């Protein structure tokens, strides 16, 4: 069969397809398209590092320049995945070193990265440009020193919420004097102090620097010097934002911030002294993203700052903002798209702030573009949820955490089934949902019926029986990731929906009632010993099921067991 | 009087969800969930500290639930037992309140009886500073050895280990101070710059806020007592 277009033309056309889904679809059209596409794919996304092996990836895609890999399941963020579970990046890096010498970008999330991996990558990829590590761990500042010293063309070094063993701050001083290519530096998760003079010189000599997120150890008096050297900054994160009473610091800050005419994003703000917040006002007109989730100041000071940002699209803030502060958003920040309210005292027995469901209701009513919500609070009602759902049918992410597990509707004492039911019914484009509060099997009926676009669902302390899980697995057509903790779901729903599990990236169940599982790639985590060593009626601690073409993994720790095919046949 | 006696109901640790037993929190009883579920009954464990703690089943269940008993802080109302993973808050966001209290009182460098005493060390002419924990050393000699190793790549004059060792020898002190060799100095609690070595080691660790290794010619103005002592001896 003759080709309709020469290969070069097809390649040229494929280059316009940036979405992985589109690329994957193209590769399924016919064998020749599969071949052409695989030779010209430059960017790879691997949502689960155990779904495929480095060898398989390299065999299929020989010319990759950028990889993004995710490792541990999401609940690892909340300490539910034991230490030593896996997600080591070293095998990936060592395989890529041999096959992708021109690799430019590595982005990792929830993976274990060692200094050895960082050193290997820094010395092997001559054109390495971008390193983004999100929620990763396993490395020290020595690993960062290798990156700084060896990656001559580095553009981005972005450490987001990583757990780094902080030996000292002098890794930063390893950037050579002739290194000028830096565009983005995010060191906000590091503890120790870097040399300020080294930092200033680095900032001075990198004219393309647009993102600079400092760590807490950089005191506020150092900011003016840094900002003056980088007035082109678009994203800036402060360090500790307070100082002993010195009036010239304030005026220096005002001058420095007003010189930054391109700022769109601000973050940092540890240890805030509210008196220093107004220094930023001149920079606020262009701000679209404000991360105040470290700022322990009270509502009036927070509001004063937020209302200076009429173009605000994304706000992360502590619950110190209170209902009163949230009321200001519709009037001053009409374009708000994303709101995250974090708890200042998640383990306190009593509420320490006056933040209730009302704050969220007000924002939902007055901010027409609101589409993404993460909200921690201590009380909720079905009425409020129904109002929110009706106000904002354009929601695509809704994550609500009512701090008390199984808290009912505080007005009627009923479960919150109808409230969340309204959310899934009205918000037809909902992609991600996290629920909390008192929930019965009914809410899962609603979800199975309405949440057709839902891709990720997180549940805790909810449901009454396997019927709940069955409704989700059989009804949610687009479901890719399901994570469940402390729900009375057992084997039945899993057995009845075994085929569904093949269409999903992963399923996590911990502290549920699952004893045996039908799927072939199931990891059982149990620190008490092999599942067979306990009576059949005893549920497993944790279950992690994911689809894979790589077979059972070879780097399992001693508390993880995988079920093999024989076991599956025997037990079902 | 009943109010002054310890209310055993309140101090008894209970691992259960709110409303399923009313564990020590008055405000919750009014929110008692109407449908008590069988599930919550299996979770509702009573960890009675007076009873025999070697009950295998309870330990087993507790491990299964990974429940951390609430800390018994008599100043605050008893916090509920915490389930691992709930509420879903990242570790770095967990201690906001505690951190806020800390920052109002402490200076980052204050050791105040803790087991660490990090101080900044600068060497004239070196491109960056270092930090050392004084509490890991037991004597001035150990400190000098460590500093020499740390700054060996930029020896300024005779600022290598020999130079610092000579410092111990008071008869050479005058030569050092008069010459261009480097001299370790420190800033004490009062903000004064002192010559390292005058006071006993422990006193030094408690009062030292930062260390600066200066060129000898600059150090003449410091600690005149030491200079005087040397003059008297020699």
PDB file of N, CA and C in Angstrom, chain A residues 41-132:
ATOM      1  N   UNK A  41       9.032  10.661  18.330  1.00  0.00           N
ATOM      2  CA  UNK A  41       8.530  11.116  19.628  1.00  0.00           C
ATOM      3  C   UNK A  41       9.696  11.583  20.473  1.00  0.00           C
ATOM      4  N   UNK A  42       9.582  12.817  20.976  1.00  0.00           N
ATOM      5  CA  UNK A  42      10.681  13.379  21.765  1.00  0.00           C
ATOM      6  C   UNK A  42      10.352  13.442  23.249  1.00  0.00           C
ATOM      7  N   UNK A  43       9.069  13.424  23.579  1.00  0.00           N
ATOM      8  CA  UNK A  43       8.687  13.580  24.982  1.00  0.00           C
ATOM      9  C   UNK A  43       7.874  12.364  25.431  1.00  0.00           C
ATOM     10  N   UNK A  44       8.246  11.830  26.584  1.00  0.00           N
ATOM     11  CA  UNK A  44       7.541  10.645  27.093  1.00  0.00           C
ATOM     12  C   UNK A  44       6.991  10.921  28.475  1.00  0.00           C
ATOM     13  N   UNK A  45       5.781  10.455  28.732  1.00  0.00           N
ATOM     14  CA  UNK A  45       5.217  10.564  30.069  1.00  0.00           C
ATOM     15  C   UNK A  45       4.895   9.160  30.576  1.00  0.00           C
ATOM     16  N   UNK A  46       5.455   8.810  31.726  1.00  0.00           N
ATOM     17  CA  UNK A  46       5.197   7.485  32.309  1.00  0.00           C
ATOM     18  C   UNK A  46       4.510   7.714  33.646  1.00  0.00           C
ATOM     19  N   UNK A  47       3.205   7.433  33.693  1.00  0.00           N
ATOM     20  CA  UNK A  47       2.418   7.756  34.875  1.00  0.00           C
ATOM     21  C   UNK A  47       2.698   6.850  36.065  1.00  0.00           C
ATOM     22  N   UNK A  48       3.254   5.676  35.798  1.00  0.00           N
ATOM     23  CA  UNK A  48       3.580   4.749  36.879  1.00  0.00           C
ATOM     24  C   UNK A  48       4.873   4.058  36.467  1.00  0.00           C
ATOM     25  N   UNK A  49       5.925   4.317  37.233  1.00  0.00           N
ATOM     26  CA  UNK A  49       7.243   3.799  36.813  1.00  0.00           C
ATOM     27  C   UNK A  49       7.284   2.283  36.722  1.00  0.00           C
ATOM     28  N   UNK A  50       6.327   1.608  37.355  1.00  0.00           N
ATOM     29  CA  UNK A  50       6.318   0.142  37.288  1.00  0.00           C
ATOM     30  C   UNK A  50       5.389  -0.395  36.206  1.00  0.00           C
ATOM     31  N   UNK A  51       4.748   0.501  35.457  1.00  0.00           N
ATOM     32  CA  UNK A  51       3.854   0.026  34.401  1.00  0.00           C
ATOM     33  C   UNK A  51       4.641  -0.452  33.195  1.00  0.00           C
ATOM     34  N   UNK A  52       5.887  -0.009  33.129  1.00  0.00           N
ATOM     35  CA  UNK A  52       6.691  -0.328  31.953  1.00  0.00           C
ATOM     36  C   UNK A  52       8.148  -0.335  32.404  1.00  0.00           C
ATOM     37  N   UNK A  53       9.016  -0.969  31.647  1.00  0.00           N
ATOM     38  CA  UNK A  53      10.428  -0.975  32.062  1.00  0.00           C
ATOM     39  C   UNK A  53      11.220  -0.016  31.186  1.00  0.00           C
ATOM     40  N   UNK A  54      12.365   0.450  31.675  1.00  0.00           N
ATOM     41  CA  UNK A  54      13.182   1.345  30.850  1.00  0.00           C
ATOM     42  C   UNK A  54      13.531   0.706  29.504  1.00  0.00           C
ATOM     43  N   UNK A  55      13.767  -0.608  29.520  1.00  0.00           N
ATOM     44  CA  UNK A  55      14.173  -1.286  28.283  1.00  0.00           C
ATOM     45  C   UNK A  55      13.061  -1.222  27.239  1.00  0.00           C
ATOM     46  N   UNK A  56      11.836  -1.446  27.685  1.00  0.00           N
ATOM     47  CA  UNK A  56      10.707  -1.411  26.743  1.00  0.00           C
ATOM     48  C   UNK A  56      10.552  -0.010  26.157  1.00  0.00           C
ATOM     49  N   UNK A  57      10.672   0.992  27.015  1.00  0.00           N
ATOM     50  CA  UNK A  57      10.521   2.371  26.548  1.00  0.00           C
ATOM     51  C   UNK A  57      11.596   2.707  25.529  1.00  0.00           C
ATOM     52  N   UNK A  58      12.822   2.351  25.849  1.00  0.00           N
ATOM     53  CA  UNK A  58      13.941   2.709  24.979  1.00  0.00           C
ATOM     54  C   UNK A  58      13.847   1.982  23.640  1.00  0.00           C
ATOM     55  N   UNK A  59      13.396   0.742  23.693  1.00  0.00           N
ATOM     56  CA  UNK A  59      13.263  -0.040  22.459  1.00  0.00           C
ATOM     57  C   UNK A  59      12.259   0.602  21.526  1.00  0.00           C
ATOM     58  N   UNK A  60      11.157   1.089  22.116  1.00  0.00           N
ATOM     59  CA  UNK A  60      10.128   1.655  21.249  1.00  0.00           C
ATOM     60  C   UNK A  60      10.450   3.072  20.819  1.00  0.00           C
ATOM     61  N   UNK A  61      10.998   3.878  21.702  1.00  0.00           N
ATOM     62  CA  UNK A  61      11.226   5.293  21.390  1.00  0.00           C
ATOM     63  C   UNK A  61      12.709   5.602  21.471  1.00  0.00           C
ATOM     64  N   UNK A  62      13.404   5.517  20.354  1.00  0.00           N
ATOM     65  CA  UNK A  62      14.860   5.669  20.401  1.00  0.00           C
ATOM     66  C   UNK A  62      15.379   7.103  20.474  1.00  0.00           C
ATOM     67  N   UNK A  63      14.518   8.097  20.224  1.00  0.00           N
ATOM     68  CA  UNK A  63      15.047   9.460  20.103  1.00  0.00           C
ATOM     69  C   UNK A  63      14.442  10.432  21.102  1.00  0.00           C
ATOM     70  N   UNK A  64      14.331   9.991  22.315  1.00  0.00           N
ATOM     71  CA  UNK A  64      13.642  10.810  23.308  1.00  0.00           C
ATOM     72  C   UNK A  64      14.562  11.903  23.870  1.00  0.00           C
ATOM     73  N   UNK A  65      13.970  13.080  24.106  1.00  0.00           N
ATOM     74  CA  UNK A  65      14.749  14.172  24.684  1.00  0.00           C
ATOM     75  C   UNK A  65      14.248  14.569  26.070  1.00  0.00           C
ATOM     76  N   UNK A  66      12.990  14.173  26.390  1.00  0.00           N
ATOM     77  CA  UNK A  66      12.421  14.618  27.668  1.00  0.00           C
ATOM     78  C   UNK A  66      11.577  13.503  28.261  1.00  0.00           C
ATOM     79  N   UNK A  67      11.826  13.194  29.531  1.00  0.00           N
ATOM     80  CA  UNK A  67      10.987  12.187  30.189  1.00  0.00           C
ATOM     81  C   UNK A  67      10.353  12.751  31.442  1.00  0.00           C
ATOM     82  N   UNK A  68       9.133  12.272  31.682  1.00  0.00           N
ATOM     83  CA  UNK A  68       8.464  12.611  32.935  1.00  0.00           C
ATOM     84  C   UNK A  68       7.972  11.297  33.526  1.00  0.00           C
ATOM     85  N   UNK A  69       8.382  11.013  34.761  1.00  0.00           N
ATOM     86  CA  UNK A  69       8.050   9.728  35.378  1.00  0.00           C
ATOM     87  C   UNK A  69       7.471   9.953  36.767  1.00  0.00           C
ATOM     88  N   UNK A  70       6.402   9.205  37.058  1.00  0.00           N
ATOM     89  CA  UNK A  70       5.825   9.270  38.397  1.00  0.00           C
ATOM     90  C   UNK A  70       6.024   7.929  39.097  1.00  0.00           C
ATOM     91  N   UNK A  71       6.250   7.984  40.381  1.00  0.00           N
ATOM     92  CA  UNK A  71       6.596   6.767  41.110  1.00  0.00           C
ATOM     93  C   UNK A  71       5.544   6.311  42.099  1.00  0.00           C
ATOM     94  N   UNK A  72       5.706   6.728  43.346  1.00  0.00           N
ATOM     95  CA  UNK A  72       4.847   6.197  44.401  1.00  0.00           C
ATOM     96  C   UNK A  72       3.402   6.644  44.235  1.00  0.00           C
ATOM     97  N   UNK A  73       2.496   5.845  44.773  1.00  0.00           N
ATOM     98  CA  UNK A  73       1.093   6.262  44.743  1.00  0.00           C
ATOM     99  C   UNK A  73       0.873   7.548  45.545  1.00  0.00           C
ATOM    100  N   UNK A  74      -0.179   8.278  45.207  1.00  0.00           N
ATOM    101  CA  UNK A  74      -0.446   9.573  45.793  1.00  0.00           C
ATOM    102  C   UNK A  74      -0.490   9.536  47.328  1.00  0.00           C
ATOM    103  N   UNK A  75      -1.032   8.476  47.905  1.00  0.00           N
ATOM    104  CA  UNK A  75      -1.148   8.415  49.361  1.00  0.00           C
ATOM    105  C   UNK A  75       0.213   8.338  50.064  1.00  0.00           C
ATOM    106  N   UNK A  76       1.281   8.205  49.288  1.00  0.00           N
ATOM    107  CA  UNK A  76       2.611   8.280  49.891  1.00  0.00           C
ATOM    108  C   UNK A  76       2.837   9.663  50.488  1.00  0.00           C
ATOM    109  N   UNK A  77       2.153  10.657  49.965  1.00  0.00           N
ATOM    110  CA  UNK A  77       2.271  12.026  50.500  1.00  0.00           C
ATOM    111  C   UNK A  77       1.835  12.093  51.952  1.00  0.00           C
ATOM    112  N   UNK A  78       1.001  11.154  52.362  1.00  0.00           N
ATOM    113  CA  UNK A  78       0.463  11.193  53.726  1.00  0.00           C
ATOM    114  C   UNK A  78       1.012  10.031  54.542  1.00  0.00           C
ATOM    115  N   UNK A  79       2.212   9.605  54.188  1.00  0.00           N
ATOM    116  CA  UNK A  79       2.932   8.579  54.950  1.00  0.00           C
ATOM    117  C   UNK A  79       2.256   7.217  54.964  1.00  0.00           C
ATOM    118  N   UNK A  80       1.473   6.905  53.940  1.00  0.00           N
ATOM    119  CA  UNK A  80       0.816   5.601  53.927  1.00  0.00           C
ATOM    120  C   UNK A  80       1.643   4.536  53.217  1.00  0.00           C
ATOM    121  N   UNK A  81       2.669   4.950  52.493  1.00  0.00           N
ATOM    122  CA  UNK A  81       3.506   3.967  51.811  1.00  0.00           C
ATOM    123  C   UNK A  81       4.771   3.787  52.648  1.00  0.00           C
ATOM    124  N   UNK A  82       5.050   2.569  53.080  1.00  0.00           N
ATOM    125  CA  UNK A  82       6.204   2.384  53.974  1.00  0.00           C
ATOM    126  C   UNK A  82       7.524   2.722  53.291  1.00  0.00           C
ATOM    127  N   UNK A  83       8.485   3.075  54.117  1.00  0.00           N
ATOM    128  CA  UNK A  83       9.832   3.372  53.664  1.00  0.00           C
ATOM    129  C   UNK A  83      10.417   2.187  52.913  1.00  0.00           C
ATOM    130  N   UNK A  84      11.068   2.446  51.821  1.00  0.00           N
ATOM    131  CA  UNK A  84      11.717   1.358  51.097  1.00  0.00           C
ATOM    132  C   UNK A  84      10.807   0.645  50.114  1.00  0.00           C
ATOM    133  N   UNK A  85       9.628   1.192  49.859  1.00  0.00           N
ATOM    134  CA  UNK A  85       8.701   0.537  48.936  1.00  0.00           C
ATOM    135  C   UNK A  85       9.254   0.453  47.520  1.00  0.00           C
ATOM    136  N   UNK A  86       9.885   1.508  47.059  1.00  0.00           N
ATOM    137  CA  UNK A  86      10.401   1.447  45.690  1.00  0.00           C
ATOM    138  C   UNK A  86      10.378   2.801  45.024  1.00  0.00           C
ATOM    139  N   UNK A  87      10.162   2.781  43.717  1.00  0.00           N
ATOM    140  CA  UNK A  87      10.172   3.974  42.856  1.00  0.00           C
ATOM    141  C   UNK A  87      11.563   4.589  42.762  1.00  0.00           C
ATOM    142  N   UNK A  88      12.539   3.732  42.552  1.00  0.00           N
ATOM    143  CA  UNK A  88      13.918   4.207  42.418  1.00  0.00           C
ATOM    144  C   UNK A  88      14.154   4.662  40.990  1.00  0.00           C
ATOM    145  N   UNK A  89      14.772   5.810  40.852  1.00  0.00           N
ATOM    146  CA  UNK A  89      14.991   6.331  39.510  1.00  0.00           C
ATOM    147  C   UNK A  89      16.305   5.818  38.907  1.00  0.00           C
ATOM    148  N   UNK A  90      17.184   5.296  39.725  1.00  0.00           N
ATOM    149  CA  UNK A  90      18.505   4.914  39.208  1.00  0.00           C
ATOM    150  C   UNK A  90      18.461   3.985  37.993  1.00  0.00           C
ATOM    151  N   UNK A  91      17.648   2.915  38.021  1.00  0.00           N
ATOM    152  CA  UNK A  91      17.610   2.040  36.833  1.00  0.00           C
ATOM    153  C   UNK A  91      17.204   2.794  35.564  1.00  0.00           C
ATOM    154  N   UNK A  92      16.325   3.774  35.711  1.00  0.00           N
ATOM    155  CA  UNK A  92      15.921   4.570  34.551  1.00  0.00           C
ATOM    156  C   UNK A  92      17.087   5.413  34.045  1.00  0.00           C
ATOM    157  N   UNK A  93      17.740   6.056  34.976  1.00  0.00           N
ATOM    158  CA  UNK A  93      18.841   6.931  34.559  1.00  0.00           C
ATOM    159  C   UNK A  93      19.964   6.121  33.940  1.00  0.00           C
ATOM    160  N   UNK A  94      20.293   5.000  34.559  1.00  0.00           N
ATOM    161  CA  UNK A  94      21.431   4.272  33.978  1.00  0.00           C
ATOM    162  C   UNK A  94      21.080   3.714  32.603  1.00  0.00           C
ATOM    163  N   UNK A  95      19.812   3.325  32.395  1.00  0.00           N
ATOM    164  CA  UNK A  95      19.428   2.850  31.066  1.00  0.00           C
ATOM    165  C   UNK A  95      19.438   4.001  30.063  1.00  0.00           C
ATOM    166  N   UNK A  96      18.979   5.163  30.477  1.00  0.00           N
ATOM    167  CA  UNK A  96      18.902   6.294  29.556  1.00  0.00           C
ATOM    168  C   UNK A  96      20.274   6.861  29.222  1.00  0.00           C
ATOM    169  N   UNK A  97      21.169   6.754  30.158  1.00  0.00           N
ATOM    170  CA  UNK A  97      22.531   7.219  29.909  1.00  0.00           C
ATOM    171  C   UNK A  97      23.120   6.500  28.694  1.00  0.00           C
ATOM    172  N   UNK A  98      22.823   5.188  28.597  1.00  0.00           N
ATOM    173  CA  UNK A  98      23.348   4.422  27.455  1.00  0.00           C
ATOM    174  C   UNK A  98      22.629   4.761  26.161  1.00  0.00           C
ATOM    175  N   UNK A  99      21.308   5.006  26.260  1.00  0.00           N
ATOM    176  CA  UNK A  99      20.526   5.102  25.026  1.00  0.00           C
ATOM    177  C   UNK A  99      20.087   6.497  24.625  1.00  0.00           C
ATOM    178  N   UNK A 100      20.063   7.420  25.578  1.00  0.00           N
ATOM    179  CA  UNK A 100      19.624   8.786  25.249  1.00  0.00           C
ATOM    180  C   UNK A 100      20.718   9.786  25.628  1.00  0.00           C
ATOM    181  N   UNK A 101      21.855   9.764  24.964  1.00  0.00           N
ATOM    182  CA  UNK A 101      22.927  10.671  25.374  1.00  0.00           C
ATOM    183  C   UNK A 101      22.560  12.136  25.252  1.00  0.00           C
ATOM    184  N   UNK A 102      21.550  12.439  24.427  1.00  0.00           N
ATOM    185  CA  UNK A 102      21.172  13.838  24.230  1.00  0.00           C
ATOM    186  C   UNK A 102      19.940  14.227  25.030  1.00  0.00           C
ATOM    187  N   UNK A 103      19.656  13.457  26.064  1.00  0.00           N
ATOM    188  CA  UNK A 103      18.491  13.767  26.896  1.00  0.00           C
ATOM    189  C   UNK A 103      18.628  15.156  27.501  1.00  0.00           C
ATOM    190  N   UNK A 104      17.520  15.918  27.473  1.00  0.00           N
ATOM    191  CA  UNK A 104      17.585  17.292  27.981  1.00  0.00           C
ATOM    192  C   UNK A 104      16.770  17.520  29.245  1.00  0.00           C
ATOM    193  N   UNK A 105      15.732  16.720  29.401  1.00  0.00           N
ATOM    194  CA  UNK A 105      14.806  17.029  30.496  1.00  0.00           C
ATOM    195  C   UNK A 105      14.439  15.794  31.282  1.00  0.00           C
ATOM    196  N   UNK A 106      14.465  15.916  32.593  1.00  0.00           N
ATOM    197  CA  UNK A 106      13.950  14.840  33.447  1.00  0.00           C
ATOM    198  C   UNK A 106      13.030  15.466  34.485  1.00  0.00           C
ATOM    199  N   UNK A 107      11.783  14.992  34.517  1.00  0.00           N
ATOM    200  CA  UNK A 107      10.835  15.481  35.521  1.00  0.00           C
ATOM    201  C   UNK A 107      10.322  14.262  36.275  1.00  0.00           C
ATOM    202  N   UNK A 108      10.483  14.298  37.591  1.00  0.00           N
ATOM    203  CA  UNK A 108      10.106  13.138  38.404  1.00  0.00           C
ATOM    204  C   UNK A 108       9.148  13.541  39.500  1.00  0.00           C
ATOM    205  N   UNK A 109       8.224  12.637  39.802  1.00  0.00           N
ATOM    206  CA  UNK A 109       7.315  12.910  40.912  1.00  0.00           C
ATOM    207  C   UNK A 109       7.229  11.683  41.807  1.00  0.00           C
ATOM    208  N   UNK A 110       7.394  11.903  43.108  1.00  0.00           N
ATOM    209  CA  UNK A 110       7.340  10.824  44.108  1.00  0.00           C
ATOM    210  C   UNK A 110       8.262   9.673  43.748  1.00  0.00           C
ATOM    211  N   UNK A 111       9.493  10.010  43.431  1.00  0.00           N
ATOM    212  CA  UNK A 111      10.464   8.949  43.198  1.00  0.00           C
ATOM    213  C   UNK A 111      11.634   9.083  44.158  1.00  0.00           C
ATOM    214  N   UNK A 112      12.353   7.989  44.311  1.00  0.00           N
ATOM    215  CA  UNK A 112      13.530   8.004  45.168  1.00  0.00           C
ATOM    216  C   UNK A 112      14.731   8.272  44.273  1.00  0.00           C
ATOM    217  N   UNK A 113      15.395   9.381  44.561  1.00  0.00           N
ATOM    218  CA  UNK A 113      16.517   9.837  43.734  1.00  0.00           C
ATOM    219  C   UNK A 113      17.743   9.866  44.634  1.00  0.00           C
ATOM    220  N   UNK A 114      18.807   9.198  44.236  1.00  0.00           N
ATOM    221  CA  UNK A 114      20.003   9.203  45.085  1.00  0.00           C
ATOM    222  C   UNK A 114      21.034  10.178  44.543  1.00  0.00           C
ATOM    223  N   UNK A 115      21.999  10.497  45.377  1.00  0.00           N
ATOM    224  CA  UNK A 115      23.095  11.358  44.924  1.00  0.00           C
ATOM    225  C   UNK A 115      23.811  10.711  43.746  1.00  0.00           C
ATOM    226  N   UNK A 116      23.882   9.373  43.811  1.00  0.00           N
ATOM    227  CA  UNK A 116      24.531   8.640  42.725  1.00  0.00           C
ATOM    228  C   UNK A 116      23.815   8.896  41.399  1.00  0.00           C
ATOM    229  N   UNK A 117      22.471   8.854  41.442  1.00  0.00           N
ATOM    230  CA  UNK A 117      21.691   9.115  40.222  1.00  0.00           C
ATOM    231  C   UNK A 117      21.959  10.516  39.715  1.00  0.00           C
ATOM    232  N   UNK A 118      21.993  11.487  40.633  1.00  0.00           N
ATOM    233  CA  UNK A 118      22.181  12.871  40.218  1.00  0.00           C
ATOM    234  C   UNK A 118      23.575  13.061  39.627  1.00  0.00           C
ATOM    235  N   UNK A 119      24.541  12.422  40.256  1.00  0.00           N
ATOM    236  CA  UNK A 119      25.890  12.580  39.739  1.00  0.00           C
ATOM    237  C   UNK A 119      26.007  11.944  38.356  1.00  0.00           C
ATOM    238  N   UNK A 120      25.420  10.761  38.212  1.00  0.00           N
ATOM    239  CA  UNK A 120      25.481  10.074  36.922  1.00  0.00           C
ATOM    240  C   UNK A 120      24.825  10.910  35.835  1.00  0.00           C
ATOM    241  N   UNK A 121      23.674  11.453  36.147  1.00  0.00           N
ATOM    242  CA  UNK A 121      22.982  12.230  35.119  1.00  0.00           C
ATOM    243  C   UNK A 121      23.754  13.498  34.787  1.00  0.00           C
ATOM    244  N   UNK A 122      24.349  14.119  35.818  1.00  0.00           N
ATOM    245  CA  UNK A 122      25.047  15.376  35.567  1.00  0.00           C
ATOM    246  C   UNK A 122      26.272  15.171  34.681  1.00  0.00           C
ATOM    247  N   UNK A 123      26.869  13.980  34.775  1.00  0.00           N
ATOM    248  CA  UNK A 123      28.098  13.747  34.008  1.00  0.00           C
ATOM    249  C   UNK A 123      27.838  13.123  32.649  1.00  0.00           C
ATOM    250  N   UNK A 124      26.628  12.580  32.451  1.00  0.00           N
ATOM    251  CA  UNK A 124      26.395  11.820  31.230  1.00  0.00           C
ATOM    252  C   UNK A 124      25.628  12.565  30.146  1.00  0.00           C
ATOM    253  N   UNK A 125      24.724  13.446  30.542  1.00  0.00           N
ATOM    254  CA  UNK A 125      23.895  14.104  29.528  1.00  0.00           C
ATOM    255  C   UNK A 125      24.479  15.475  29.238  1.00  0.00           C
ATOM    256  N   UNK A 126      25.174  15.591  28.135  1.00  0.00           N
ATOM    257  CA  UNK A 126      25.930  16.814  27.857  1.00  0.00           C
ATOM    258  C   UNK A 126      25.060  18.026  27.600  1.00  0.00           C
ATOM    259  N   UNK A 127      23.831  17.768  27.153  1.00  0.00           N
ATOM    260  CA  UNK A 127      22.969  18.885  26.826  1.00  0.00           C
ATOM    261  C   UNK A 127      21.822  19.031  27.821  1.00  0.00           C
ATOM    262  N   UNK A 128      22.082  18.556  29.040  1.00  0.00           N
ATOM    263  CA  UNK A 128      21.000  18.502  30.011  1.00  0.00           C
ATOM    264  C   UNK A 128      20.538  19.890  30.394  1.00  0.00           C
ATOM    265  N   UNK A 129      19.199  20.087  30.390  1.00  0.00           N
ATOM    266  CA  UNK A 129      18.689  21.438  30.604  1.00  0.00           C
ATOM    267  C   UNK A 129      17.716  21.580  31.768  1.00  0.00           C
ATOM    268  N   UNK A 130      16.858  20.572  31.971  1.00  0.00           N
ATOM    269  CA  UNK A 130      15.765  20.763  32.920  1.00  0.00           C
ATOM    270  C   UNK A 130      15.673  19.605  33.896  1.00  0.00           C
ATOM    271  N   UNK A 131      15.734  19.921  35.191  1.00  0.00           N
ATOM    272  CA  UNK A 131      15.528  18.911  36.226  1.00  0.00           C
ATOM    273  C   UNK A 131      14.444  19.410  37.162  1.00  0.00           C
ATOM    274  N   UNK A 132      13.312  18.689  37.167  1.00  0.00           N
ATOM    275  CA  UNK A 132      12.221  19.046  38.074  1.00  0.00           C
ATOM    276  C   UNK A 132      11.958  17.834  38.961  1.00  0.00           C
TER     277      UNK A 132
END
